[in-house]
């Protein structure tokens, strides 16, 4: 039976979380909302609509959601040609592919944003498929993105490992019945990742690659 290595992208393979924080902050500011950056950081990893609802609450004007999302998309899009992958992110995926893992991305990004992220990682030959925001009805922390990734890989949950950087990743993976590995490079504290379901935690892709022989991805 095969085995799947499922990866979140933003904050896990590509160093984009703080770019998202700044561009969401500006989108909120332009719309007249004062949202602290630390709160935005904690919400990164949610899909746009869920992030807005999480930060502004149920008493917001939902008709403004699309405008906020479009503003963030336009602001963040300015960085598409220079998104920085974390050290050894591409090497990690290529190594797992050589070791017989089916590598699938599970991300809230889609369209041009996902294409820019994949260019940054520069390991398309190792990536079998992608479960993107375009493919699911509910994003993380719902299990659907991870479950869809498993369907694409053709493996059951017990034959997969999910790597992510946020509590939303860990909750989604745990609800999908997959073993979850956390990385700290997205800026979320170790205790928060452990509390959300991470069984092992590494600093970043380079640390995971260097520790691969003793990791859940051995």
PDB file of C-alpha atoms in Angstrom:
ATOM      1  CA  UNK A   1       0.000   0.000   0.000  1.00  0.00           C
ATOM      2  CA  UNK A   2       1.239   3.496  -0.806  1.00  0.00           C
ATOM      3  CA  UNK A   3       1.807   6.292   1.644  1.00  0.00           C
ATOM      4  CA  UNK A   4       1.141  10.011   1.337  1.00  0.00           C
ATOM      5  CA  UNK A   5       2.975  13.068   2.615  1.00  0.00           C
ATOM      6  CA  UNK A   6       0.453  15.897   2.644  1.00  0.00           C
ATOM      7  CA  UNK A   7       1.768  19.442   3.048  1.00  0.00           C
ATOM      8  CA  UNK A   8       0.235  22.775   3.824  1.00  0.00           C
ATOM      9  CA  UNK A   9       2.017  25.509   1.836  1.00  0.00           C
ATOM     10  CA  UNK A  10       1.771  29.019   3.348  1.00  0.00           C
ATOM     11  CA  UNK A  11       4.011  29.210   6.412  1.00  0.00           C
ATOM     12  CA  UNK A  12       5.034  25.565   5.988  1.00  0.00           C
ATOM     13  CA  UNK A  13       6.925  25.449   2.686  1.00  0.00           C
ATOM     14  CA  UNK A  14       6.862  29.136   1.721  1.00  0.00           C
ATOM     15  CA  UNK A  15       7.593  32.086   4.039  1.00  0.00           C
ATOM     16  CA  UNK A  16       4.374  34.014   3.428  1.00  0.00           C
ATOM     17  CA  UNK A  17       2.484  34.223   6.715  1.00  0.00           C
ATOM     18  CA  UNK A  18       3.666  37.698   7.601  1.00  0.00           C
ATOM     19  CA  UNK A  19       3.036  38.927   4.067  1.00  0.00           C
ATOM     20  CA  UNK A  20      -0.536  37.746   4.537  1.00  0.00           C
ATOM     21  CA  UNK A  21      -0.720  39.524   7.899  1.00  0.00           C
ATOM     22  CA  UNK A  22       0.384  42.853   6.445  1.00  0.00           C
ATOM     23  CA  UNK A  23      -1.855  42.641   3.383  1.00  0.00           C
ATOM     24  CA  UNK A  24      -4.907  41.575   5.387  1.00  0.00           C
ATOM     25  CA  UNK A  25      -4.204  44.389   7.860  1.00  0.00           C
ATOM     26  CA  UNK A  26      -4.156  46.881   5.003  1.00  0.00           C
ATOM     27  CA  UNK A  27      -7.319  45.433   3.454  1.00  0.00           C
ATOM     28  CA  UNK A  28      -9.117  45.772   6.792  1.00  0.00           C
ATOM     29  CA  UNK A  29      -7.728  49.292   7.299  1.00  0.00           C
ATOM     30  CA  UNK A  30      -8.946  50.434   3.886  1.00  0.00           C
ATOM     31  CA  UNK A  31     -12.421  49.150   4.758  1.00  0.00           C
ATOM     32  CA  UNK A  32     -12.449  51.032   8.068  1.00  0.00           C
ATOM     33  CA  UNK A  33     -11.688  48.109  10.405  1.00  0.00           C
ATOM     34  CA  UNK A  34      -8.997  48.217  13.089  1.00  0.00           C
ATOM     35  CA  UNK A  35      -7.752  44.642  13.469  1.00  0.00           C
ATOM     36  CA  UNK A  36      -4.499  44.040  15.389  1.00  0.00           C
ATOM     37  CA  UNK A  37      -1.772  42.215  13.510  1.00  0.00           C
ATOM     38  CA  UNK A  38      -1.335  39.587  16.218  1.00  0.00           C
ATOM     39  CA  UNK A  39      -4.979  38.564  15.788  1.00  0.00           C
ATOM     40  CA  UNK A  40      -4.572  38.377  12.021  1.00  0.00           C
ATOM     41  CA  UNK A  41      -1.473  36.212  12.425  1.00  0.00           C
ATOM     42  CA  UNK A  42      -3.397  33.708  14.516  1.00  0.00           C
ATOM     43  CA  UNK A  43      -6.080  33.521  11.825  1.00  0.00           C
ATOM     44  CA  UNK A  44      -3.726  32.886   8.899  1.00  0.00           C
ATOM     45  CA  UNK A  45      -4.427  29.451   7.460  1.00  0.00           C
ATOM     46  CA  UNK A  46      -8.170  29.935   7.347  1.00  0.00           C
ATOM     47  CA  UNK A  47      -9.844  30.541   4.002  1.00  0.00           C
ATOM     48  CA  UNK A  48     -10.699  34.173   3.253  1.00  0.00           C
ATOM     49  CA  UNK A  49     -14.368  34.059   4.275  1.00  0.00           C
ATOM     50  CA  UNK A  50     -13.625  32.113   7.451  1.00  0.00           C
ATOM     51  CA  UNK A  51     -10.737  34.460   8.317  1.00  0.00           C
ATOM     52  CA  UNK A  52     -12.951  37.525   7.944  1.00  0.00           C
ATOM     53  CA  UNK A  53     -15.710  35.948  10.029  1.00  0.00           C
ATOM     54  CA  UNK A  54     -13.213  34.880  12.678  1.00  0.00           C
ATOM     55  CA  UNK A  55     -11.750  38.379  12.986  1.00  0.00           C
ATOM     56  CA  UNK A  56     -14.818  40.584  12.511  1.00  0.00           C
ATOM     57  CA  UNK A  57     -17.474  38.361  14.059  1.00  0.00           C
ATOM     58  CA  UNK A  58     -21.005  37.430  13.103  1.00  0.00           C
ATOM     59  CA  UNK A  59     -22.325  40.974  13.520  1.00  0.00           C
ATOM     60  CA  UNK A  60     -20.224  42.281  10.601  1.00  0.00           C
ATOM     61  CA  UNK A  61     -21.741  43.226   7.255  1.00  0.00           C
ATOM     62  CA  UNK A  62     -21.219  40.003   5.245  1.00  0.00           C
ATOM     63  CA  UNK A  63     -21.827  41.912   2.016  1.00  0.00           C
ATOM     64  CA  UNK A  64     -18.379  43.456   2.577  1.00  0.00           C
ATOM     65  CA  UNK A  65     -16.605  40.086   2.694  1.00  0.00           C
ATOM     66  CA  UNK A  66     -16.032  39.867  -1.046  1.00  0.00           C
ATOM     67  CA  UNK A  67     -14.556  43.381  -1.164  1.00  0.00           C
ATOM     68  CA  UNK A  68     -12.212  42.619   1.725  1.00  0.00           C
ATOM     69  CA  UNK A  69     -11.096  39.383   0.125  1.00  0.00           C
ATOM     70  CA  UNK A  70     -10.520  41.089  -3.227  1.00  0.00           C
ATOM     71  CA  UNK A  71      -8.500  43.857  -1.579  1.00  0.00           C
ATOM     72  CA  UNK A  72      -6.291  41.337   0.190  1.00  0.00           C
ATOM     73  CA  UNK A  73      -5.864  39.353  -3.018  1.00  0.00           C
ATOM     74  CA  UNK A  74      -4.781  42.452  -4.931  1.00  0.00           C
ATOM     75  CA  UNK A  75      -2.360  43.571  -2.219  1.00  0.00           C
ATOM     76  CA  UNK A  76      -0.843  40.113  -1.768  1.00  0.00           C
ATOM     77  CA  UNK A  77      -0.624  39.609  -5.522  1.00  0.00           C
ATOM     78  CA  UNK A  78       2.091  42.259  -5.653  1.00  0.00           C
ATOM     79  CA  UNK A  79       4.459  39.683  -4.128  1.00  0.00           C
ATOM     80  CA  UNK A  80       3.733  36.781  -6.486  1.00  0.00           C
ATOM     81  CA  UNK A  81       7.004  37.162  -8.396  1.00  0.00           C
ATOM     82  CA  UNK A  82       9.181  36.991  -5.282  1.00  0.00           C
ATOM     83  CA  UNK A  83       7.564  34.660  -2.746  1.00  0.00           C
ATOM     84  CA  UNK A  84      10.379  33.065  -0.698  1.00  0.00           C
ATOM     85  CA  UNK A  85      10.400  29.318  -0.118  1.00  0.00           C
ATOM     86  CA  UNK A  86      11.865  28.163   3.179  1.00  0.00           C
ATOM     87  CA  UNK A  87      15.328  26.637   3.005  1.00  0.00           C
ATOM     88  CA  UNK A  88      15.255  23.053   1.699  1.00  0.00           C
ATOM     89  CA  UNK A  89      11.486  23.057   1.087  1.00  0.00           C
ATOM     90  CA  UNK A  90      11.945  21.797  -2.468  1.00  0.00           C
ATOM     91  CA  UNK A  91      14.689  19.379  -1.434  1.00  0.00           C
ATOM     92  CA  UNK A  92      12.398  17.898   1.226  1.00  0.00           C
ATOM     93  CA  UNK A  93       9.612  17.209  -1.268  1.00  0.00           C
ATOM     94  CA  UNK A  94      12.017  15.730  -3.828  1.00  0.00           C
ATOM     95  CA  UNK A  95      13.568  13.487  -1.164  1.00  0.00           C
ATOM     96  CA  UNK A  96      10.170  12.202  -0.049  1.00  0.00           C
ATOM     97  CA  UNK A  97       9.226  11.526  -3.664  1.00  0.00           C
ATOM     98  CA  UNK A  98      12.427   9.508  -4.150  1.00  0.00           C
ATOM     99  CA  UNK A  99      11.674   7.615  -0.933  1.00  0.00           C
ATOM    100  CA  UNK A 100       8.336   6.476  -2.327  1.00  0.00           C
ATOM    101  CA  UNK A 101       5.961   8.948  -0.712  1.00  0.00           C
ATOM    102  CA  UNK A 102       3.123  10.435  -2.741  1.00  0.00           C
ATOM    103  CA  UNK A 103       3.446  14.175  -2.128  1.00  0.00           C
ATOM    104  CA  UNK A 104       0.201  16.172  -2.163  1.00  0.00           C
ATOM    105  CA  UNK A 105      -0.339  19.822  -1.242  1.00  0.00           C
ATOM    106  CA  UNK A 106      -3.395  20.823   0.818  1.00  0.00           C
ATOM    107  CA  UNK A 107      -3.783  24.579   0.825  1.00  0.00           C
ATOM    108  CA  UNK A 108      -6.354  27.338   1.031  1.00  0.00           C
ATOM    109  CA  UNK A 109      -4.591  28.992  -1.922  1.00  0.00           C
ATOM    110  CA  UNK A 110      -5.885  28.579  -5.438  1.00  0.00           C
ATOM    111  CA  UNK A 111      -5.524  29.955  -8.940  1.00  0.00           C
ATOM    112  CA  UNK A 112      -2.674  32.386  -9.597  1.00  0.00           C
ATOM    113  CA  UNK A 113      -1.679  32.393  -5.926  1.00  0.00           C
ATOM    114  CA  UNK A 114      -1.171  28.636  -5.901  1.00  0.00           C
ATOM    115  CA  UNK A 115       0.833  28.845  -9.127  1.00  0.00           C
ATOM    116  CA  UNK A 116       3.104  31.466  -7.541  1.00  0.00           C
ATOM    117  CA  UNK A 117       3.612  29.299  -4.456  1.00  0.00           C
ATOM    118  CA  UNK A 118       4.511  26.281  -6.582  1.00  0.00           C
ATOM    119  CA  UNK A 119       7.026  28.357  -8.533  1.00  0.00           C
ATOM    120  CA  UNK A 120       8.622  29.387  -5.254  1.00  0.00           C
ATOM    121  CA  UNK A 121       8.918  25.785  -4.039  1.00  0.00           C
ATOM    122  CA  UNK A 122      10.364  24.713  -7.406  1.00  0.00           C
ATOM    123  CA  UNK A 123       9.672  21.005  -6.950  1.00  0.00           C
ATOM    124  CA  UNK A 124       6.779  20.343  -9.319  1.00  0.00           C
ATOM    125  CA  UNK A 125       8.293  17.033 -10.396  1.00  0.00           C
ATOM    126  CA  UNK A 126       7.839  15.737  -6.841  1.00  0.00           C
ATOM    127  CA  UNK A 127       4.274  16.975  -6.327  1.00  0.00           C
ATOM    128  CA  UNK A 128       1.676  14.445  -7.412  1.00  0.00           C
ATOM    129  CA  UNK A 129      -1.393  16.616  -6.900  1.00  0.00           C
ATOM    130  CA  UNK A 130      -2.904  19.555  -5.028  1.00  0.00           C
ATOM    131  CA  UNK A 131      -6.058  19.856  -2.940  1.00  0.00           C
ATOM    132  CA  UNK A 132      -6.675  23.581  -3.247  1.00  0.00           C
ATOM    133  CA  UNK A 133      -9.340  26.008  -2.134  1.00  0.00           C
ATOM    134  CA  UNK A 134     -10.884  25.585  -5.562  1.00  0.00           C
ATOM    135  CA  UNK A 135     -11.613  21.903  -4.880  1.00  0.00           C
ATOM    136  CA  UNK A 136     -13.456  21.889  -1.537  1.00  0.00           C
ATOM    137  CA  UNK A 137     -16.561  23.423   0.012  1.00  0.00           C
ATOM    138  CA  UNK A 138     -15.065  23.883   3.483  1.00  0.00           C
ATOM    139  CA  UNK A 139     -11.505  24.873   4.265  1.00  0.00           C
ATOM    140  CA  UNK A 140      -9.385  24.118   7.322  1.00  0.00           C
ATOM    141  CA  UNK A 141     -10.016  23.443  10.183  1.00  0.00           C
ATOM    142  CA  UNK A 142     -12.643  21.243   8.525  1.00  0.00           C
ATOM    143  CA  UNK A 143     -11.078  17.931   7.476  1.00  0.00           C
ATOM    144  CA  UNK A 144     -12.218  18.239   3.848  1.00  0.00           C
ATOM    145  CA  UNK A 145      -8.927  19.591   2.384  1.00  0.00           C
ATOM    146  CA  UNK A 146      -6.927  16.773   3.961  1.00  0.00           C
ATOM    147  CA  UNK A 147      -9.544  14.158   3.074  1.00  0.00           C
ATOM    148  CA  UNK A 148      -9.481  15.349  -0.527  1.00  0.00           C
ATOM    149  CA  UNK A 149      -5.680  15.127  -0.527  1.00  0.00           C
ATOM    150  CA  UNK A 150      -5.933  11.512   0.641  1.00  0.00           C
ATOM    151  CA  UNK A 151      -8.415  10.759  -2.142  1.00  0.00           C
ATOM    152  CA  UNK A 152      -5.995  12.213  -4.684  1.00  0.00           C
ATOM    153  CA  UNK A 153      -3.168  10.113  -3.238  1.00  0.00           C
ATOM    154  CA  UNK A 154      -5.326   6.989  -3.039  1.00  0.00           C
ATOM    155  CA  UNK A 155      -4.358   6.134   0.545  1.00  0.00           C
ATOM    156  CA  UNK A 156      -6.264   5.745   3.834  1.00  0.00           C
ATOM    157  CA  UNK A 157      -5.595   8.135   6.747  1.00  0.00           C
ATOM    158  CA  UNK A 158      -3.357   5.673   8.588  1.00  0.00           C
ATOM    159  CA  UNK A 159      -0.959   5.663   5.624  1.00  0.00           C
ATOM    160  CA  UNK A 160      -0.522   9.436   5.570  1.00  0.00           C
ATOM    161  CA  UNK A 161       1.272  12.233   7.407  1.00  0.00           C
ATOM    162  CA  UNK A 162       0.145  15.856   7.270  1.00  0.00           C
ATOM    163  CA  UNK A 163       2.689  18.656   7.773  1.00  0.00           C
ATOM    164  CA  UNK A 164       1.499  22.164   8.635  1.00  0.00           C
ATOM    165  CA  UNK A 165       2.286  25.294  10.628  1.00  0.00           C
ATOM    166  CA  UNK A 166      -1.039  26.411  12.160  1.00  0.00           C
ATOM    167  CA  UNK A 167      -3.560  25.123  14.646  1.00  0.00           C
ATOM    168  CA  UNK A 168      -6.052  25.040  11.744  1.00  0.00           C
ATOM    169  CA  UNK A 169      -3.770  22.582   9.943  1.00  0.00           C
ATOM    170  CA  UNK A 170      -3.412  20.370  12.993  1.00  0.00           C
ATOM    171  CA  UNK A 171      -7.164  20.348  13.649  1.00  0.00           C
ATOM    172  CA  UNK A 172      -7.949  19.550  10.017  1.00  0.00           C
ATOM    173  CA  UNK A 173      -5.449  16.705   9.925  1.00  0.00           C
ATOM    174  CA  UNK A 174      -6.581  15.308  13.264  1.00  0.00           C
ATOM    175  CA  UNK A 175     -10.237  15.366  12.193  1.00  0.00           C
ATOM    176  CA  UNK A 176      -9.256  13.532   9.026  1.00  0.00           C
ATOM    177  CA  UNK A 177      -7.574  10.833  11.134  1.00  0.00           C
ATOM    178  CA  UNK A 178      -4.071  11.630   9.847  1.00  0.00           C
ATOM    179  CA  UNK A 179      -0.903  11.860  11.904  1.00  0.00           C
ATOM    180  CA  UNK A 180       0.032  15.545  12.156  1.00  0.00           C
ATOM    181  CA  UNK A 181       3.521  17.057  12.138  1.00  0.00           C
ATOM    182  CA  UNK A 182       3.971  20.734  12.971  1.00  0.00           C
ATOM    183  CA  UNK A 183       6.617  23.230  11.915  1.00  0.00           C
ATOM    184  CA  UNK A 184       7.414  26.416  13.815  1.00  0.00           C
ATOM    185  CA  UNK A 185       8.420  28.557  10.821  1.00  0.00           C
ATOM    186  CA  UNK A 186       4.907  29.965  10.480  1.00  0.00           C
ATOM    187  CA  UNK A 187       5.277  31.674  13.857  1.00  0.00           C
ATOM    188  CA  UNK A 188       2.746  29.676  15.898  1.00  0.00           C
ATOM    189  CA  UNK A 189       4.018  28.510  19.324  1.00  0.00           C
ATOM    190  CA  UNK A 190       4.909  24.876  19.902  1.00  0.00           C
ATOM    191  CA  UNK A 191       2.377  24.482  22.714  1.00  0.00           C
ATOM    192  CA  UNK A 192      -0.457  25.670  20.466  1.00  0.00           C
ATOM    193  CA  UNK A 193       0.459  23.181  17.739  1.00  0.00           C
ATOM    194  CA  UNK A 194       0.746  20.350  20.248  1.00  0.00           C
ATOM    195  CA  UNK A 195      -2.604  21.281  21.772  1.00  0.00           C
ATOM    196  CA  UNK A 196      -4.212  21.151  18.335  1.00  0.00           C
ATOM    197  CA  UNK A 197      -2.904  17.669  17.561  1.00  0.00           C
ATOM    198  CA  UNK A 198       0.734  17.784  16.425  1.00  0.00           C
ATOM    199  CA  UNK A 199       2.584  14.611  17.419  1.00  0.00           C
ATOM    200  CA  UNK A 200       6.015  15.857  16.324  1.00  0.00           C
ATOM    201  CA  UNK A 201       7.311  19.394  15.770  1.00  0.00           C
ATOM    202  CA  UNK A 202      10.276  20.679  13.763  1.00  0.00           C
ATOM    203  CA  UNK A 203      11.690  24.144  13.232  1.00  0.00           C
ATOM    204  CA  UNK A 204      11.192  24.282   9.461  1.00  0.00           C
ATOM    205  CA  UNK A 205      11.555  22.136   6.298  1.00  0.00           C
ATOM    206  CA  UNK A 206      15.342  22.097   6.629  1.00  0.00           C
ATOM    207  CA  UNK A 207      15.093  20.731  10.168  1.00  0.00           C
ATOM    208  CA  UNK A 208      12.566  18.098   9.078  1.00  0.00           C
ATOM    209  CA  UNK A 209      14.795  17.058   6.165  1.00  0.00           C
ATOM    210  CA  UNK A 210      17.841  16.773   8.452  1.00  0.00           C
ATOM    211  CA  UNK A 211      15.797  14.727  10.946  1.00  0.00           C
ATOM    212  CA  UNK A 212      13.962  12.648   8.355  1.00  0.00           C
ATOM    213  CA  UNK A 213      15.352   9.257   9.430  1.00  0.00           C
ATOM    214  CA  UNK A 214      13.851   9.666  12.911  1.00  0.00           C
ATOM    215  CA  UNK A 215      10.628  11.380  11.851  1.00  0.00           C
ATOM    216  CA  UNK A 216       7.127  10.107  11.018  1.00  0.00           C
ATOM    217  CA  UNK A 217       8.215  10.504   7.389  1.00  0.00           C
ATOM    218  CA  UNK A 218      11.050   7.968   7.712  1.00  0.00           C
TER     219      UNK A 218
END
